[in-house]
CSV table of N, CA and C in Angstrom, one decimal:
chain,number,residue,atom,x,y,z
A,27,MET,N,0.8,-1.2,0.0
A,27,MET,CA,0.0,0.0,0.0
A,27,MET,C,0.9,1.2,0.0
A,28,THR,N,0.5,2.2,-0.7
A,28,THR,CA,1.3,3.4,-0.8
A,28,THR,C,0.7,4.5,0.1
A,29,SER,N,1.6,5.4,0.5
A,29,SER,CA,1.2,6.5,1.4
A,29,SER,C,0.3,7.5,0.6
A,30,GLU,N,0.1,7.3,-0.7
A,30,GLU,CA,-0.8,8.2,-1.5
A,30,GLU,C,-2.2,7.9,-1.2
A,31,LEU,N,-2.6,6.8,-0.6
A,31,LEU,CA,-4.0,6.5,-0.3
A,31,LEU,C,-4.5,7.3,0.8
A,32,SER,N,-5.8,7.7,0.7
A,32,SER,CA,-6.4,8.4,1.8
A,32,SER,C,-6.5,7.5,3.1
A,33,ALA,N,-6.7,8.0,4.2
A,33,ALA,CA,-6.8,7.3,5.5
A,33,ALA,C,-8.0,6.3,5.3
A,34,ARG,N,-9.1,6.7,4.7
A,34,ARG,CA,-10.2,5.8,4.6
A,34,ARG,C,-9.9,4.6,3.7
A,35,THR,N,-9.2,4.9,2.5
A,35,THR,CA,-8.9,3.8,1.6
A,35,THR,C,-7.9,2.9,2.3
A,36,ARG,N,-6.9,3.4,3.0
A,36,ARG,CA,-5.9,2.6,3.7
A,36,ARG,C,-6.7,1.6,4.7
A,37,SER,N,-7.6,2.2,5.4
A,37,SER,CA,-8.4,1.4,6.4
A,37,SER,C,-9.2,0.3,5.6
A,38,LEU,N,-9.8,0.6,4.5
A,38,LEU,CA,-10.5,-0.4,3.7
A,38,LEU,C,-9.5,-1.5,3.2
A,39,ALA,N,-8.3,-1.0,2.8
A,39,ALA,CA,-7.3,-2.0,2.3
A,39,ALA,C,-6.9,-2.9,3.4
A,40,VAL,N,-6.7,-2.4,4.6
A,40,VAL,CA,-6.3,-3.3,5.7
A,40,VAL,C,-7.4,-4.3,6.0
A,41,ALA,N,-8.6,-3.8,6.1
A,41,ALA,CA,-9.8,-4.6,6.4
A,41,ALA,C,-10.0,-5.7,5.3
A,42,THR,N,-9.9,-5.4,4.1
A,42,THR,CA,-10.1,-6.3,3.0
A,42,THR,C,-9.0,-7.4,3.0
A,43,THR,N,-7.8,-6.9,3.2
A,43,THR,CA,-6.7,-7.9,3.3
A,43,THR,C,-6.8,-8.8,4.4
A,44,GLU,N,-7.2,-8.3,5.6
A,44,GLU,CA,-7.4,-9.1,6.8
A,44,GLU,C,-8.5,-10.2,6.5
A,45,ILE,N,-9.6,-9.7,5.8
A,45,ILE,CA,-10.7,-10.6,5.5
A,45,ILE,C,-10.2,-11.8,4.6
A,46,GLU,N,-9.4,-11.4,3.6
A,46,GLU,CA,-8.8,-12.4,2.7
A,46,GLU,C,-8.0,-13.4,3.5
A,47,ARG,N,-7.2,-12.9,4.4
A,47,ARG,CA,-6.3,-13.8,5.2
A,47,ARG,C,-7.2,-14.7,6.1
A,48,HIS,N,-8.2,-14.2,6.6
A,48,HIS,CA,-9.2,-15.0,7.5
A,48,HIS,C,-9.7,-16.1,6.6
A,49,VAL,N,-10.2,-15.8,5.5
A,49,VAL,CA,-10.8,-16.8,4.6
A,49,VAL,C,-9.8,-17.8,4.1
A,50,ALA,N,-8.6,-17.3,3.9
A,50,ALA,CA,-7.5,-18.2,3.4
A,50,ALA,C,-7.2,-19.3,4.5
A,51,GLY,N,-7.4,-19.0,5.7
A,51,GLY,CA,-7.2,-20.0,6.8
A,51,GLY,C,-8.1,-21.2,6.6
A,52,ARG,N,-9.2,-21.1,5.9
A,52,ARG,CA,-10.1,-22.2,5.6
A,52,ARG,C,-9.6,-23.1,4.5
A,53,GLY,N,-8.6,-22.7,3.8
A,53,GLY,CA,-8.2,-23.4,2.7
A,53,GLY,C,-8.9,-23.1,1.4
A,54,TRP,N,-8.4,-23.7,0.3
A,54,TRP,CA,-9.0,-23.4,-1.0
A,54,TRP,C,-10.3,-24.2,-1.2
A,55,ASP,N,-11.0,-23.8,-2.2
A,55,ASP,CA,-12.3,-24.4,-2.6
A,55,ASP,C,-13.4,-24.1,-1.5
A,56,ALA,N,-13.3,-22.9,-1.0
A,56,ALA,CA,-14.3,-22.5,0.0
A,56,ALA,C,-15.5,-21.8,-0.6
A,57,GLU,N,-16.6,-21.8,0.1
A,57,GLU,CA,-17.8,-21.1,-0.3
A,57,GLU,C,-17.6,-19.6,-0.3
A,58,ILE,N,-18.4,-18.9,-1.0
A,58,ILE,CA,-18.4,-17.4,-1.0
A,58,ILE,C,-18.6,-17.0,0.4
A,59,ALA,N,-17.9,-15.9,0.8
A,59,ALA,CA,-18.0,-15.4,2.1
A,59,ALA,C,-18.4,-13.9,2.0
A,60,VAL,N,-19.3,-13.4,2.8
A,60,VAL,CA,-19.8,-12.0,2.7
A,60,VAL,C,-19.6,-11.4,4.1
A,61,PHE,N,-19.2,-10.2,4.1
A,61,PHE,CA,-18.9,-9.4,5.4
A,61,PHE,C,-19.5,-8.1,5.3
A,62,SER,N,-20.1,-7.6,6.5
A,62,SER,CA,-20.4,-6.2,6.6
A,62,SER,C,-19.2,-5.5,7.2
A,63,LEU,N,-19.0,-4.2,6.8
A,63,LEU,CA,-17.9,-3.4,7.4
A,63,LEU,C,-18.6,-2.2,8.1
A,64,VAL,N,-18.1,-2.1,9.4
A,64,VAL,CA,-18.7,-1.1,10.3
A,64,VAL,C,-17.5,-0.3,10.9
A,65,ARG,N,-17.7,1.0,11.0
A,65,ARG,CA,-16.6,1.8,11.7
A,65,ARG,C,-16.5,1.3,13.1
A,66,THR,N,-15.3,1.0,13.5
A,66,THR,CA,-15.1,0.5,14.9
A,66,THR,C,-15.6,1.5,15.9
A,67,SER,N,-15.4,2.7,15.7
A,67,SER,CA,-15.8,3.7,16.7
A,67,SER,C,-17.3,3.7,16.9
A,68,GLN,N,-18.1,3.4,15.9
A,68,GLN,CA,-19.5,3.2,15.9
A,68,GLN,C,-19.9,2.0,16.8
A,69,ILE,N,-19.2,0.9,16.6
A,69,ILE,CA,-19.5,-0.3,17.4
A,69,ILE,C,-19.2,0.0,18.8
A,70,LEU,N,-18.1,0.6,19.1
A,70,LEU,CA,-17.7,0.9,20.5
A,70,LEU,C,-18.6,1.9,21.2
A,71,ALA,N,-19.2,2.8,20.4
A,71,ALA,CA,-20.2,3.7,21.0
A,71,ALA,C,-21.4,3.0,21.5
A,72,THR,N,-21.8,1.9,20.9
A,72,THR,CA,-23.0,1.2,21.3
A,72,THR,C,-22.7,0.0,22.1
A,73,SER,N,-21.5,-0.5,22.0
A,73,SER,CA,-21.0,-1.7,22.7
A,73,SER,C,-19.6,-1.6,23.3
A,74,PRO,N,-19.4,-0.7,24.2
A,74,PRO,CA,-18.0,-0.5,24.7
A,74,PRO,C,-17.4,-1.7,25.3
A,75,GLN,N,-18.1,-2.7,25.7
A,75,GLN,CA,-17.6,-3.9,26.3
A,75,GLN,C,-16.7,-4.7,25.3
A,76,LEU,N,-16.9,-4.4,24.0
A,76,LEU,CA,-16.1,-5.1,23.0
A,76,LEU,C,-14.7,-4.6,22.8
A,77,ALA,N,-14.4,-3.5,23.4
A,77,ALA,CA,-13.1,-2.9,23.2
A,77,ALA,C,-11.9,-3.8,23.4
A,78,HIS,N,-12.0,-4.7,24.4
A,78,HIS,CA,-10.9,-5.7,24.7
A,78,HIS,C,-10.7,-6.7,23.6
A,79,GLU,N,-11.7,-6.8,22.7
A,79,GLU,CA,-11.6,-7.8,21.6
A,79,GLU,C,-11.0,-7.2,20.3
A,80,LEU,N,-10.7,-5.9,20.3
A,80,LEU,CA,-10.3,-5.2,19.2
A,80,LEU,C,-8.8,-4.9,19.3
A,81,PRO,N,-8.1,-4.6,18.1
A,81,PRO,CA,-6.7,-4.2,18.2
A,81,PRO,C,-6.5,-2.9,19.0
A,82,ALA,N,-5.4,-2.8,19.6
A,82,ALA,CA,-5.1,-1.6,20.4
A,82,ALA,C,-5.2,-0.4,19.5
A,83,GLY,N,-5.8,0.6,19.9
A,83,GLY,CA,-6.0,1.9,19.2
A,83,GLY,C,-7.1,1.9,18.2
A,84,ALA,N,-7.7,0.8,17.9
A,84,ALA,CA,-8.7,0.8,16.9
A,84,ALA,C,-9.9,1.7,17.1
A,85,GLY,N,-10.3,1.9,18.4
A,85,GLY,CA,-11.4,2.8,18.7
A,85,GLY,C,-11.0,4.2,18.5
A,86,GLU,N,-9.8,4.6,18.6
A,86,GLU,CA,-9.4,6.0,18.4
A,86,GLU,C,-9.2,6.4,17.0
A,87,ASP,N,-9.1,5.4,16.1
A,87,ASP,CA,-8.9,5.7,14.7
A,87,ASP,C,-10.3,5.8,14.0
A,88,PRO,N,-10.7,7.0,13.6
A,88,PRO,CA,-12.1,7.2,13.1
A,88,PRO,C,-12.4,6.4,11.8
A,89,GLU,N,-11.3,6.0,11.1
A,89,GLU,CA,-11.5,5.2,9.9
A,89,GLU,C,-11.4,3.7,10.1
A,90,HIS,N,-11.0,3.3,11.2
A,90,HIS,CA,-10.8,1.8,11.4
A,90,HIS,C,-12.1,1.1,11.2
A,91,LEU,N,-12.1,0.0,10.5
A,91,LEU,CA,-13.2,-0.8,10.2
A,91,LEU,C,-13.2,-2.2,10.9
A,92,THR,N,-14.4,-2.6,11.3
A,92,THR,CA,-14.5,-4.0,11.9
A,92,THR,C,-15.4,-4.8,10.9
A,93,SER,N,-14.9,-6.0,10.5
A,93,SER,CA,-15.7,-6.8,9.6
A,93,SER,C,-16.5,-7.8,10.4
A,94,ILE,N,-17.7,-8.1,9.9
A,94,ILE,CA,-18.6,-9.0,10.5
A,94,ILE,C,-19.1,-10.0,9.5
A,95,GLU,N,-18.7,-11.2,9.6
A,95,GLU,CA,-19.1,-12.2,8.6
A,95,GLU,C,-20.5,-12.5,8.7
A,96,GLN,N,-21.2,-12.6,7.6
A,96,GLN,CA,-22.6,-12.9,7.5
A,96,GLN,C,-22.9,-14.3,7.3
A,97,ASP,N,-23.7,-14.9,8.2
A,97,ASP,CA,-24.1,-16.3,8.1
A,97,ASP,C,-25.4,-16.3,7.4
A,98,GLY,N,-25.8,-17.5,7.0
A,98,GLY,CA,-27.1,-17.7,6.4
A,98,GLY,C,-27.4,-17.0,5.1
A,99,LEU,N,-26.4,-17.0,4.2
A,99,LEU,CA,-26.6,-16.2,3.0
A,99,LEU,C,-27.7,-16.9,2.2
A,100,PRO,N,-28.5,-16.1,1.4
A,100,PRO,CA,-29.6,-16.6,0.7
A,100,PRO,C,-29.1,-17.6,-0.4
A,101,GLU,N,-29.9,-18.6,-0.7
A,101,GLU,CA,-29.6,-19.5,-1.8
A,101,GLU,C,-29.5,-18.7,-3.1
A,102,ALA,N,-28.5,-19.0,-3.9
A,102,ALA,CA,-28.3,-18.4,-5.2
A,102,ALA,C,-27.5,-19.3,-6.1
A,103,ALA,N,-28.0,-19.3,-7.4
A,103,ALA,CA,-27.3,-20.2,-8.4
A,103,ALA,C,-26.0,-19.6,-8.9
A,104,THR,N,-25.9,-18.2,-8.9
A,104,THR,CA,-24.7,-17.5,-9.3
A,104,THR,C,-24.3,-16.4,-8.4
A,105,LEU,N,-23.1,-15.9,-8.6
A,105,LEU,CA,-22.7,-14.8,-7.8
A,105,LEU,C,-23.6,-13.6,-8.0
A,106,GLU,N,-24.0,-13.4,-9.2
A,106,GLU,CA,-24.8,-12.3,-9.6
A,106,GLU,C,-26.2,-12.4,-8.9
A,107,ASP,N,-26.7,-13.6,-8.8
A,107,ASP,CA,-28.0,-13.8,-8.1
A,107,ASP,C,-27.8,-13.5,-6.6
A,108,LEU,N,-26.7,-13.9,-6.0
A,108,LEU,CA,-26.5,-13.6,-4.6
A,108,LEU,C,-26.4,-12.1,-4.4
A,109,LEU,N,-25.6,-11.4,-5.1
A,109,LEU,CA,-25.5,-10.0,-5.0
A,109,LEU,C,-26.8,-9.3,-5.1
A,110,ALA,N,-27.6,-9.8,-6.0
A,110,ALA,CA,-28.9,-9.1,-6.3
A,110,ALA,C,-29.9,-9.2,-5.0
A,111,GLN,N,-29.6,-10.2,-4.2
A,111,GLN,CA,-30.4,-10.4,-3.0
A,111,GLN,C,-29.9,-9.7,-1.7
A,112,LEU,N,-28.7,-9.1,-1.8
A,112,LEU,CA,-28.1,-8.5,-0.6
A,112,LEU,C,-28.5,-7.0,-0.5
A,113,ALA,N,-28.7,-6.6,0.7
A,113,ALA,CA,-29.0,-5.2,1.0
A,113,ALA,C,-28.5,-4.9,2.4
A,114,TRP,N,-28.1,-3.7,2.7
A,114,TRP,CA,-27.5,-3.4,4.0
A,114,TRP,C,-28.2,-2.2,4.6
A,115,PRO,N,-28.4,-2.3,5.9
A,115,PRO,CA,-29.0,-1.1,6.6
A,115,PRO,C,-28.0,0.0,6.7
A,116,GLU,N,-28.5,1.2,6.9
A,116,GLU,CA,-27.6,2.4,6.9
A,116,GLU,C,-26.5,2.4,8.0
A,117,THR,N,-26.6,1.5,9.0
A,117,THR,CA,-25.6,1.4,10.0
A,117,THR,C,-24.4,0.7,9.5
A,118,VAL,N,-24.4,0.1,8.4
A,118,VAL,CA,-23.3,-0.6,7.7
A,118,VAL,C,-22.6,0.4,6.8
A,119,ASP,N,-21.3,0.5,7.0
A,119,ASP,CA,-20.5,1.5,6.3
A,119,ASP,C,-20.0,0.9,5.0
A,120,GLY,N,-19.9,-0.4,4.9
A,120,GLY,CA,-19.4,-1.0,3.6
A,120,GLY,C,-19.7,-2.5,3.7
A,121,ALA,N,-19.2,-3.2,2.6
A,121,ALA,CA,-19.3,-4.6,2.5
A,121,ALA,C,-18.1,-5.2,1.9
A,122,ALA,N,-17.9,-6.5,2.1
A,122,ALA,CA,-16.8,-7.2,1.4
A,122,ALA,C,-17.3,-8.6,1.0
A,123,ILE,N,-16.7,-9.1,0.0
A,123,ILE,CA,-17.0,-10.4,-0.5
A,123,ILE,C,-15.8,-11.1,-0.9
A,124,VAL,N,-15.7,-12.4,-0.6
A,124,VAL,CA,-14.6,-13.2,-1.0
A,124,VAL,C,-15.1,-14.4,-1.9
A,125,VAL,N,-14.5,-14.5,-3.1
A,125,VAL,CA,-14.8,-15.5,-4.0
A,125,VAL,C,-13.6,-16.2,-4.6
A,126,GLU,N,-13.7,-17.4,-5.1
A,126,GLU,CA,-12.6,-18.0,-5.8
A,126,GLU,C,-13.0,-18.1,-7.3
A,127,ARG,N,-12.0,-17.9,-8.1
A,127,ARG,CA,-12.3,-18.0,-9.6
A,127,ARG,C,-11.1,-18.7,-10.2
A,128,MET,N,-11.3,-19.2,-11.4
A,128,MET,CA,-10.3,-19.8,-12.2
A,128,MET,C,-10.1,-18.9,-13.4
A,129,VAL,N,-8.8,-18.6,-13.7
A,129,VAL,CA,-8.5,-17.7,-14.8
A,129,VAL,C,-7.5,-18.4,-15.7
A,130,VAL,N,-7.7,-18.2,-17.0
A,130,VAL,CA,-6.9,-18.7,-18.1
A,130,VAL,C,-6.5,-17.6,-19.0
A,131,PRO,N,-5.5,-17.7,-19.8
A,131,PRO,CA,-5.2,-16.7,-20.8
A,131,PRO,C,-6.3,-16.5,-21.8
A,132,PRO,N,-6.4,-15.3,-22.4
A,132,PRO,CA,-7.5,-15.1,-23.3
A,132,PRO,C,-7.5,-16.1,-24.5
A,133,GLU,N,-6.4,-16.5,-24.9
A,133,GLU,CA,-6.4,-17.5,-26.1
A,133,GLU,C,-7.0,-18.8,-25.7
A,134,ALA,N,-6.9,-19.2,-24.4
A,134,ALA,CA,-7.6,-20.4,-23.9
A,134,ALA,C,-9.1,-20.3,-24.0
A,135,GLU,N,-9.6,-19.1,-23.6
A,135,GLU,CA,-11.0,-18.8,-23.7
A,135,GLU,C,-11.5,-19.0,-25.1
A,136,ALA,N,-10.7,-18.5,-26.0
A,136,ALA,CA,-11.1,-18.6,-27.4
A,136,ALA,C,-11.2,-20.0,-27.9
A,137,GLN,N,-10.5,-20.9,-27.3
A,137,GLN,CA,-10.5,-22.3,-27.7
A,137,GLN,C,-11.5,-23.2,-27.0
A,138,MET,N,-12.2,-22.6,-26.0
A,138,MET,CA,-13.0,-23.3,-25.1
A,138,MET,C,-14.3,-23.8,-25.9
A,139,PRO,N,-14.7,-25.1,-25.7
A,139,PRO,CA,-15.9,-25.6,-26.3
A,139,PRO,C,-17.1,-24.9,-25.9
A,140,GLN,N,-18.1,-24.8,-26.7
A,140,GLN,CA,-19.4,-24.1,-26.4
A,140,GLN,C,-20.2,-24.8,-25.4
A,141,ASP,N,-20.2,-26.1,-25.4
A,141,ASP,CA,-21.0,-26.9,-24.4
A,141,ASP,C,-20.5,-26.5,-23.0
A,142,PRO,N,-21.4,-26.1,-22.1
A,142,PRO,CA,-20.9,-25.7,-20.7
A,142,PRO,C,-20.1,-26.8,-20.0
A,143,GLU,N,-20.6,-28.1,-20.1
A,143,GLU,CA,-19.9,-29.1,-19.4
A,143,GLU,C,-18.5,-29.4,-20.0
A,144,GLU,N,-18.5,-29.4,-21.3
A,144,GLU,CA,-17.2,-29.6,-22.0
A,144,GLU,C,-16.2,-28.4,-21.8
A,145,GLY,N,-16.8,-27.2,-21.7
A,145,GLY,CA,-16.0,-26.0,-21.5
A,145,GLY,C,-15.4,-26.0,-20.1
A,146,LEU,N,-16.2,-26.4,-19.1
A,146,LEU,CA,-15.6,-26.5,-17.7
A,146,LEU,C,-14.5,-27.6,-17.7
A,147,ALA,N,-14.7,-28.7,-18.3
A,147,ALA,CA,-13.7,-29.7,-18.3
A,147,ALA,C,-12.4,-29.2,-19.0
A,148,PHE,N,-12.6,-28.5,-20.1
A,148,PHE,CA,-11.5,-27.9,-20.8
A,148,PHE,C,-10.7,-27.0,-19.9
A,149,LEU,N,-11.4,-26.1,-19.2
A,149,LEU,CA,-10.8,-25.1,-18.3
A,149,LEU,C,-10.1,-25.8,-17.2
A,150,MET,N,-10.7,-26.8,-16.6
A,150,MET,CA,-10.1,-27.4,-15.4
A,150,MET,C,-8.8,-28.2,-15.8
A,151,ALA,N,-8.7,-28.6,-17.0
A,151,ALA,CA,-7.5,-29.4,-17.4
A,151,ALA,C,-6.5,-28.5,-18.1
A,152,HIS,N,-6.8,-27.2,-18.3
A,152,HIS,CA,-5.9,-26.3,-19.0
A,152,HIS,C,-4.6,-26.1,-18.3
A,153,PRO,N,-3.4,-26.3,-18.9
A,153,PRO,CA,-2.2,-26.2,-18.2
A,153,PRO,C,-1.8,-24.8,-17.7
A,154,ALA,N,-2.4,-23.7,-18.3
A,154,ALA,CA,-2.2,-22.4,-17.8
A,154,ALA,C,-3.2,-21.8,-16.8
A,155,ARG,N,-4.1,-22.7,-16.4
A,155,ARG,CA,-5.1,-22.3,-15.5
A,155,ARG,C,-4.5,-21.9,-14.1
A,156,GLN,N,-5.1,-20.8,-13.6
A,156,GLN,CA,-4.7,-20.3,-12.3
A,156,GLN,C,-5.9,-20.2,-11.4
A,157,ASP,N,-5.9,-20.7,-10.2
A,157,ASP,CA,-7.0,-20.4,-9.2
A,157,ASP,C,-6.6,-19.2,-8.4
A,158,VAL,N,-7.6,-18.3,-8.3
A,158,VAL,CA,-7.4,-17.0,-7.6
A,158,VAL,C,-8.5,-16.8,-6.6
A,159,ARG,N,-8.1,-16.4,-5.4
A,159,ARG,CA,-9.1,-15.9,-4.4
A,159,ARG,C,-9.1,-14.4,-4.5
A,160,ILE,N,-10.3,-13.9,-4.6
A,160,ILE,CA,-10.6,-12.4,-4.7
A,160,ILE,C,-11.4,-11.9,-3.6
A,161,ALA,N,-10.8,-11.0,-2.8
A,161,ALA,CA,-11.6,-10.3,-1.8
A,161,ALA,C,-11.8,-8.9,-2.2
A,162,VAL,N,-13.0,-8.4,-2.2
A,162,VAL,CA,-13.3,-7.1,-2.6
A,162,VAL,C,-14.1,-6.4,-1.5
A,163,GLY,N,-13.6,-5.2,-1.1
A,163,GLY,CA,-14.3,-4.4,-0.1
A,163,GLY,C,-14.7,-3.1,-0.7
A,164,VAL,N,-15.9,-2.6,-0.3
A,164,VAL,CA,-16.4,-1.3,-0.8
A,164,VAL,C,-17.0,-0.5,0.4
A,165,LEU,N,-16.9,0.8,0.3
A,165,LEU,CA,-17.6,1.6,1.3
A,165,LEU,C,-18.7,2.4,0.6
A,166,ARG,N,-19.6,2.9,1.4
A,166,ARG,CA,-20.7,3.7,0.9
A,166,ARG,C,-20.2,5.0,0.3
A,167,THR,N,-19.1,5.5,0.8
A,167,THR,CA,-18.5,6.7,0.3
A,167,THR,C,-17.7,6.5,-1.0
A,168,GLY,N,-17.7,5.3,-1.6
A,168,GLY,CA,-17.2,5.1,-2.9
A,168,GLY,C,-15.8,4.4,-3.0
A,169,GLU,N,-15.1,4.3,-1.9
A,169,GLU,CA,-13.8,3.7,-1.9
A,169,GLU,C,-13.9,2.2,-2.2
A,170,THR,N,-12.9,1.6,-2.9
A,170,THR,CA,-12.9,0.2,-3.1
A,170,THR,C,-11.5,-0.3,-2.9
A,171,TRP,N,-11.4,-1.6,-2.6
A,171,TRP,CA,-10.1,-2.3,-2.5
A,171,TRP,C,-10.3,-3.8,-2.8
A,172,CYS,N,-9.3,-4.3,-3.5
A,172,CYS,CA,-9.3,-5.7,-3.9
A,172,CYS,C,-8.0,-6.4,-3.4
A,173,ALA,N,-8.1,-7.5,-2.8
A,173,ALA,CA,-7.0,-8.3,-2.4
A,173,ALA,C,-7.0,-9.6,-3.2
A,174,LEU,N,-5.9,-10.0,-3.8
A,174,LEU,CA,-5.9,-11.2,-4.7
A,174,LEU,C,-4.8,-12.1,-4.2
A,175,ARG,N,-5.1,-13.4,-4.2
A,175,ARG,CA,-4.1,-14.5,-3.9
A,175,ARG,C,-4.3,-15.6,-4.9
A,176,SER,N,-3.2,-16.0,-5.4
A,176,SER,CA,-3.3,-17.2,-6.3
A,176,SER,C,-2.9,-18.4,-5.6
A,177,ARG,N,-3.5,-19.5,-6.0
A,177,ARG,CA,-3.1,-20.8,-5.4
A,177,ARG,C,-1.7,-21.2,-5.6
A,178,ALA,N,-1.1,-20.8,-6.8
A,178,ALA,CA,0.3,-21.1,-7.1
A,178,ALA,C,1.2,-20.3,-6.2
A,179,ASN,N,0.8,-19.2,-5.6
A,179,ASN,CA,1.7,-18.4,-4.7
A,179,ASN,C,0.9,-18.2,-3.4
A,180,ASP,N,0.6,-19.2,-2.7
A,180,ASP,CA,-0.4,-19.2,-1.6
A,180,ASP,C,0.4,-18.8,-0.3
A,181,SER,N,0.7,-17.6,-0.1
A,181,SER,CA,1.2,-17.1,1.1
A,181,SER,C,0.8,-15.7,1.4
A,182,ASP,N,0.7,-15.3,2.6
A,182,ASP,CA,0.2,-14.0,3.0
A,182,ASP,C,1.1,-12.9,2.4
A,183,ASP,N,2.4,-13.1,2.2
A,183,ASP,CA,3.2,-12.0,1.7
A,183,ASP,C,3.1,-11.9,0.1
A,184,ALA,N,2.4,-12.8,-0.5
A,184,ALA,CA,2.2,-12.8,-1.9
A,184,ALA,C,0.8,-12.3,-2.3
A,185,VAL,N,0.0,-11.8,-1.4
A,185,VAL,CA,-1.3,-11.2,-1.7
A,185,VAL,C,-1.1,-9.8,-2.3
A,186,GLY,N,-1.7,-9.7,-3.5
A,186,GLY,CA,-1.6,-8.4,-4.1
A,186,GLY,C,-2.9,-7.6,-3.9
A,187,GLY,N,-2.8,-6.3,-4.2
A,187,GLY,CA,-4.0,-5.6,-4.0
A,187,GLY,C,-4.0,-4.2,-4.7
A,188,GLY,N,-5.2,-3.7,-4.8
A,188,GLY,CA,-5.3,-2.3,-5.4
A,188,GLY,C,-6.8,-2.0,-5.4
A,189,PRO,N,-7.0,-0.7,-5.7
A,189,PRO,CA,-8.4,-0.2,-5.7
A,189,PRO,C,-9.2,-0.6,-7.0
A,190,GLU,N,-8.5,-0.9,-8.0
A,190,GLU,CA,-9.2,-1.1,-9.3
A,190,GLU,C,-8.9,-2.5,-9.9
A,191,ALA,N,-8.5,-3.5,-9.1
A,191,ALA,CA,-8.1,-4.8,-9.6
A,191,ALA,C,-9.3,-5.6,-10.2
A,192,VAL,N,-10.5,-5.5,-9.6
A,192,VAL,CA,-11.6,-6.2,-10.1
A,192,VAL,C,-12.8,-5.3,-10.1
A,193,PRO,N,-12.8,-4.3,-11.0
A,193,PRO,CA,-13.8,-3.2,-11.0
A,193,PRO,C,-15.3,-3.7,-11.1
A,194,GLY,N,-15.5,-4.8,-11.9
A,194,GLY,CA,-16.9,-5.2,-12.1
A,194,GLY,C,-17.5,-5.8,-10.8
A,195,LEU,N,-16.7,-6.6,-10.1
A,195,LEU,CA,-17.2,-7.1,-8.8
A,195,LEU,C,-17.3,-6.0,-7.8
A,196,ALA,N,-16.4,-5.0,-7.8
A,196,ALA,CA,-16.5,-3.9,-6.9
A,196,ALA,C,-17.8,-3.1,-7.1
A,197,GLN,N,-18.1,-2.9,-8.4
A,197,GLN,CA,-19.3,-2.1,-8.8
A,197,GLN,C,-20.6,-2.9,-8.4
A,198,ALA,N,-20.6,-4.2,-8.6
A,198,ALA,CA,-21.8,-5.0,-8.2
A,198,ALA,C,-21.9,-5.0,-6.7
A,199,LEU,N,-20.9,-5.1,-6.0
A,199,LEU,CA,-21.0,-5.1,-4.5
A,199,LEU,C,-21.4,-3.8,-4.0
A,200,SER,N,-20.9,-2.7,-4.6
A,200,SER,CA,-21.3,-1.3,-4.3
A,200,SER,C,-22.8,-1.1,-4.4
A,201,ALA,N,-23.4,-1.8,-5.5
A,201,ALA,CA,-24.8,-1.7,-5.7
A,201,ALA,C,-25.7,-2.2,-4.5
A,202,THR,N,-25.1,-3.2,-3.7
A,202,THR,CA,-25.8,-3.7,-2.6
A,202,THR,C,-26.0,-2.7,-1.5
A,203,LEU,N,-25.2,-1.6,-1.5
A,203,LEU,CA,-25.2,-0.6,-0.5
A,203,LEU,C,-26.2,0.5,-0.8
A,204,ALA,N,-26.7,0.5,-2.0
A,204,ALA,CA,-27.6,1.6,-2.5
A,204,ALA,C,-28.9,1.5,-1.8
């Protein structure tokens, strides 16, 4: 992360990266995970007894975010269907989602069979296939952050990130806050 980021974006980057690391602890081939993001100072204002569970100084940082994993996600056939069913109350400052995807070079996509089952088998067997875990965090105020980990480089120090890495997913997740 560069010092050029605003304090709010830095806080979102830290929260999104921590969420990715949390989900990484479950191993690969995990289900989609969804989190609400709430300003820690807001949580402590209503539940001061939680202060001992938070990192030192978190309550004094007005931009610090606490993530809360959402259980009981609605049934959905696709990621798009899931996102279409999500909505957040005004007390939630942002949201994050973690998904795993398989990526192949563009030329591999051009060679993929049209039949969905054959296409999936083709992609699964492709020698240039990469499995990637994508964590995207967004705030109501418009900031976004994406943390990315590949299965081939599966370590915390190899997690990449940036505000524009997965813009389509960030935009779709932002729509759940509207």
